[in-house]
Amino acid sequence: MDRGMKDFRIAASMAAVLSLTAGSAVAQQSGEQVYKAVCIECHGSGKDKAPKFGDKKDWGPRLREGRVHLTAEGLTGTGKMPPRGGKPELTNAEFANALAFMARAAGGNWQDADDKLLERIAAEEKKILDRRKARKS
């Protein structure tokens, strides 16, 4: 293979990787977008005792549980809420950021999740699932 063709293939491969990376970044939904598309169905009205959007009284006890635990509970399903709010295609980051959006509306000081926080949430999610599995045994 001549040098020109080799350089072209390397450049084409790099362009493909950059394209995939950029595409996945664009596909990530914001917390507000996820709330409006998914969470509002129950959290907008308080359906099935879901904490109502912006209601500090409803959200206060949940916010005190802590962000890592509350997010992991939501990812695995809690009460009448199915895992990930019934949208299994949501990433952990999308779900965590939707929860942060709702927490901020209720007076919480939660920022969007970074990689370190997402690692802690994933570890807590695993603990919750392991406990549930052990109870079934």
PDB file of C-alpha atoms in Angstrom:
ATOM      1  CA  MET A   1       0.000   0.000   0.000  1.00  0.00           C
ATOM      2  CA  ASP A   2       1.461   3.364  -0.930  1.00  0.00           C
ATOM      3  CA  ARG A   3       1.951   6.133   1.645  1.00  0.00           C
ATOM      4  CA  GLY A   4      -0.857   8.299   0.221  1.00  0.00           C
ATOM      5  CA  MET A   5      -3.449   5.532   0.532  1.00  0.00           C
ATOM      6  CA  LYS A   6      -2.274   4.682   4.051  1.00  0.00           C
ATOM      7  CA  ASP A   7      -2.580   8.340   5.119  1.00  0.00           C
ATOM      8  CA  PHE A   8      -6.043   8.494   3.560  1.00  0.00           C
ATOM      9  CA  ARG A   9      -7.232   5.406   5.466  1.00  0.00           C
ATOM     10  CA  ILE A  10      -5.878   6.757   8.757  1.00  0.00           C
ATOM     11  CA  ALA A  11      -7.598  10.103   8.152  1.00  0.00           C
ATOM     12  CA  ALA A  12     -10.854   8.367   7.213  1.00  0.00           C
ATOM     13  CA  SER A  13     -10.727   6.212  10.354  1.00  0.00           C
ATOM     14  CA  MET A  14     -10.101   9.236  12.550  1.00  0.00           C
ATOM     15  CA  ALA A  15     -12.997  11.095  10.916  1.00  0.00           C
ATOM     16  CA  ALA A  16     -15.302   8.136  11.574  1.00  0.00           C
ATOM     17  CA  VAL A  17     -14.311   8.013  15.256  1.00  0.00           C
ATOM     18  CA  LEU A  18     -14.803  11.757  15.646  1.00  0.00           C
ATOM     19  CA  SER A  19     -18.168  11.508  13.916  1.00  0.00           C
ATOM     20  CA  LEU A  20     -19.331   8.753  16.271  1.00  0.00           C
ATOM     21  CA  THR A  21     -18.100  10.671  19.305  1.00  0.00           C
ATOM     22  CA  ALA A  22     -19.822  13.864  18.212  1.00  0.00           C
ATOM     23  CA  GLY A  23     -23.006  11.964  17.371  1.00  0.00           C
ATOM     24  CA  SER A  24     -23.215  10.399  20.816  1.00  0.00           C
ATOM     25  CA  ALA A  25     -22.674  13.770  22.478  1.00  0.00           C
ATOM     26  CA  VAL A  26     -25.511  15.268  20.473  1.00  0.00           C
ATOM     27  CA  ALA A  27     -27.795  12.326  21.250  1.00  0.00           C
ATOM     28  CA  GLN A  28     -27.463  12.937  25.013  1.00  0.00           C
ATOM     29  CA  GLN A  29     -30.680  14.541  26.256  1.00  0.00           C
ATOM     30  CA  SER A  30     -30.637  17.235  28.921  1.00  0.00           C
ATOM     31  CA  GLY A  31     -32.339  16.717  32.245  1.00  0.00           C
ATOM     32  CA  GLU A  32     -35.093  19.116  31.231  1.00  0.00           C
ATOM     33  CA  GLN A  33     -35.646  17.269  27.942  1.00  0.00           C
ATOM     34  CA  VAL A  34     -35.928  13.924  29.740  1.00  0.00           C
ATOM     35  CA  TYR A  35     -38.280  15.432  32.330  1.00  0.00           C
ATOM     36  CA  LYS A  36     -40.555  16.834  29.603  1.00  0.00           C
ATOM     37  CA  ALA A  37     -40.512  13.604  27.584  1.00  0.00           C
ATOM     38  CA  VAL A  38     -40.736  11.036  30.388  1.00  0.00           C
ATOM     39  CA  CYS A  39     -40.962  12.233  33.984  1.00  0.00           C
ATOM     40  CA  ILE A  40     -43.701  14.821  33.601  1.00  0.00           C
ATOM     41  CA  GLU A  41     -46.305  12.086  33.158  1.00  0.00           C
ATOM     42  CA  CYS A  42     -46.200  11.260  36.872  1.00  0.00           C
ATOM     43  CA  HIS A  43     -44.129  14.015  38.478  1.00  0.00           C
ATOM     44  CA  GLY A  44     -46.138  16.776  36.794  1.00  0.00           C
ATOM     45  CA  SER A  45     -49.313  15.825  38.652  1.00  0.00           C
ATOM     46  CA  GLY A  46     -48.104  13.667  41.535  1.00  0.00           C
ATOM     47  CA  LYS A  47     -49.652  10.555  39.991  1.00  0.00           C
ATOM     48  CA  ASP A  48     -49.297   7.427  42.166  1.00  0.00           C
ATOM     49  CA  LYS A  49     -47.725   9.504  44.963  1.00  0.00           C
ATOM     50  CA  ALA A  50     -44.787  10.618  42.798  1.00  0.00           C
ATOM     51  CA  PRO A  51     -43.194  13.751  44.248  1.00  0.00           C
ATOM     52  CA  LYS A  52     -44.711  16.630  42.314  1.00  0.00           C
ATOM     53  CA  PHE A  53     -42.389  18.810  40.252  1.00  0.00           C
ATOM     54  CA  GLY A  54     -41.314  21.905  42.169  1.00  0.00           C
ATOM     55  CA  ASP A  55     -43.023  20.870  45.430  1.00  0.00           C
ATOM     56  CA  LYS A  56     -40.447  21.353  48.186  1.00  0.00           C
ATOM     57  CA  LYS A  57     -42.602  19.477  50.712  1.00  0.00           C
ATOM     58  CA  ASP A  58     -42.845  16.401  48.460  1.00  0.00           C
ATOM     59  CA  TRP A  59     -39.176  16.451  47.517  1.00  0.00           C
ATOM     60  CA  GLY A  60     -37.614  17.435  50.855  1.00  0.00           C
ATOM     61  CA  PRO A  61     -37.431  13.966  52.444  1.00  0.00           C
ATOM     62  CA  ARG A  62     -36.210  12.449  49.190  1.00  0.00           C
ATOM     63  CA  LEU A  63     -33.487  15.034  48.719  1.00  0.00           C
ATOM     64  CA  ARG A  64     -32.277  14.288  52.245  1.00  0.00           C
ATOM     65  CA  GLU A  65     -31.793  10.620  51.251  1.00  0.00           C
ATOM     66  CA  GLY A  66     -28.882  11.828  49.146  1.00  0.00           C
ATOM     67  CA  ARG A  67     -28.322  12.129  45.470  1.00  0.00           C
ATOM     68  CA  VAL A  68     -26.427   8.884  44.936  1.00  0.00           C
ATOM     69  CA  HIS A  69     -28.987   6.716  46.717  1.00  0.00           C
ATOM     70  CA  LEU A  70     -32.058   8.473  45.299  1.00  0.00           C
ATOM     71  CA  THR A  71     -30.730   8.275  41.746  1.00  0.00           C
ATOM     72  CA  ALA A  72     -29.822   4.600  42.107  1.00  0.00           C
ATOM     73  CA  GLU A  73     -33.289   3.857  43.512  1.00  0.00           C
ATOM     74  CA  GLY A  74     -34.867   5.530  40.493  1.00  0.00           C
ATOM     75  CA  LEU A  75     -32.622   3.669  38.084  1.00  0.00           C
ATOM     76  CA  THR A  76     -33.697   0.342  39.603  1.00  0.00           C
ATOM     77  CA  GLY A  77     -37.339   1.293  40.164  1.00  0.00           C
ATOM     78  CA  THR A  78     -39.001   2.272  43.392  1.00  0.00           C
ATOM     79  CA  GLY A  79     -42.593   2.307  44.582  1.00  0.00           C
ATOM     80  CA  LYS A  80     -44.800   2.392  41.508  1.00  0.00           C
ATOM     81  CA  MET A  81     -42.019   3.872  39.380  1.00  0.00           C
ATOM     82  CA  PRO A  82     -40.511   1.362  36.968  1.00  0.00           C
ATOM     83  CA  PRO A  83     -36.748   1.327  36.426  1.00  0.00           C
ATOM     84  CA  ARG A  84     -35.557   4.457  34.620  1.00  0.00           C
ATOM     85  CA  GLY A  85     -39.095   5.793  34.671  1.00  0.00           C
ATOM     86  CA  GLY A  86     -40.142   3.101  32.208  1.00  0.00           C
ATOM     87  CA  LYS A  87     -37.588   4.156  29.577  1.00  0.00           C
ATOM     88  CA  PRO A  88     -34.786   1.566  29.632  1.00  0.00           C
ATOM     89  CA  GLU A  89     -32.971   3.378  26.813  1.00  0.00           C
ATOM     90  CA  LEU A  90     -32.138   6.338  29.063  1.00  0.00           C
ATOM     91  CA  THR A  91     -28.487   6.475  30.017  1.00  0.00           C
ATOM     92  CA  ASN A  92     -27.494   6.799  33.653  1.00  0.00           C
ATOM     93  CA  ALA A  93     -26.385  10.362  32.897  1.00  0.00           C
ATOM     94  CA  GLU A  94     -29.696  11.295  31.264  1.00  0.00           C
ATOM     95  CA  PHE A  95     -31.665   9.842  34.164  1.00  0.00           C
ATOM     96  CA  ALA A  96     -29.405  11.455  36.793  1.00  0.00           C
ATOM     97  CA  ASN A  97     -29.641  14.831  35.064  1.00  0.00           C
ATOM     98  CA  ALA A  98     -33.441  14.623  34.868  1.00  0.00           C
ATOM     99  CA  LEU A  99     -33.519  13.921  38.595  1.00  0.00           C
ATOM    100  CA  ALA A 100     -31.141  16.850  39.177  1.00  0.00           C
ATOM    101  CA  PHE A 101     -33.469  19.075  37.119  1.00  0.00           C
ATOM    102  CA  MET A 102     -36.409  18.064  39.309  1.00  0.00           C
ATOM    103  CA  ALA A 103     -34.367  18.469  42.497  1.00  0.00           C
ATOM    104  CA  ARG A 104     -33.345  22.006  41.496  1.00  0.00           C
ATOM    105  CA  ALA A 105     -36.989  22.881  40.873  1.00  0.00           C
ATOM    106  CA  ALA A 106     -37.722  21.810  44.460  1.00  0.00           C
ATOM    107  CA  GLY A 107     -34.887  23.837  45.947  1.00  0.00           C
ATOM    108  CA  GLY A 108     -32.081  21.295  45.756  1.00  0.00           C
ATOM    109  CA  ASN A 109     -28.604  22.343  44.705  1.00  0.00           C
ATOM    110  CA  TRP A 110     -27.868  19.438  42.390  1.00  0.00           C
ATOM    111  CA  GLN A 111     -25.736  19.998  39.297  1.00  0.00           C
ATOM    112  CA  ASP A 112     -25.684  17.714  36.287  1.00  0.00           C
ATOM    113  CA  ALA A 113     -23.794  14.488  36.936  1.00  0.00           C
ATOM    114  CA  ASP A 114     -20.092  14.152  36.162  1.00  0.00           C
ATOM    115  CA  ASP A 115     -18.238  10.876  35.572  1.00  0.00           C
ATOM    116  CA  LYS A 116     -17.167  10.531  39.209  1.00  0.00           C
ATOM    117  CA  LEU A 117     -20.745  10.894  40.456  1.00  0.00           C
ATOM    118  CA  LEU A 118     -21.996   8.462  37.818  1.00  0.00           C
ATOM    119  CA  GLU A 119     -19.487   5.870  39.070  1.00  0.00           C
ATOM    120  CA  ARG A 120     -20.794   6.256  42.632  1.00  0.00           C
ATOM    121  CA  ILE A 121     -24.388   5.969  41.387  1.00  0.00           C
ATOM    122  CA  ALA A 122     -23.561   2.809  39.410  1.00  0.00           C
ATOM    123  CA  ALA A 123     -21.948   1.244  42.497  1.00  0.00           C
ATOM    124  CA  GLU A 124     -25.032   2.071  44.603  1.00  0.00           C
ATOM    125  CA  GLU A 125     -27.314   0.730  41.868  1.00  0.00           C
ATOM    126  CA  LYS A 126     -25.400  -2.573  41.975  1.00  0.00           C
ATOM    127  CA  LYS A 127     -25.741  -2.733  45.790  1.00  0.00           C
ATOM    128  CA  ILE A 128     -29.494  -2.188  45.558  1.00  0.00           C
ATOM    129  CA  LEU A 129     -29.900  -4.856  42.886  1.00  0.00           C
ATOM    130  CA  ASP A 130     -27.728  -7.300  44.875  1.00  0.00           C
ATOM    131  CA  ARG A 131     -29.855  -6.727  48.014  1.00  0.00           C
ATOM    132  CA  ARG A 132     -33.059  -7.285  46.059  1.00  0.00           C
ATOM    133  CA  LYS A 133     -31.659 -10.454  44.525  1.00  0.00           C
ATOM    134  CA  ALA A 134     -30.589 -11.751  47.957  1.00  0.00           C
ATOM    135  CA  ARG A 135     -34.072 -11.125  49.364  1.00  0.00           C
ATOM    136  CA  LYS A 136     -35.618 -13.197  46.572  1.00  0.00           C
ATOM    137  CA  SER A 137     -33.291 -16.128  47.291  1.00  0.00           C
TER     138      SER A 137
END
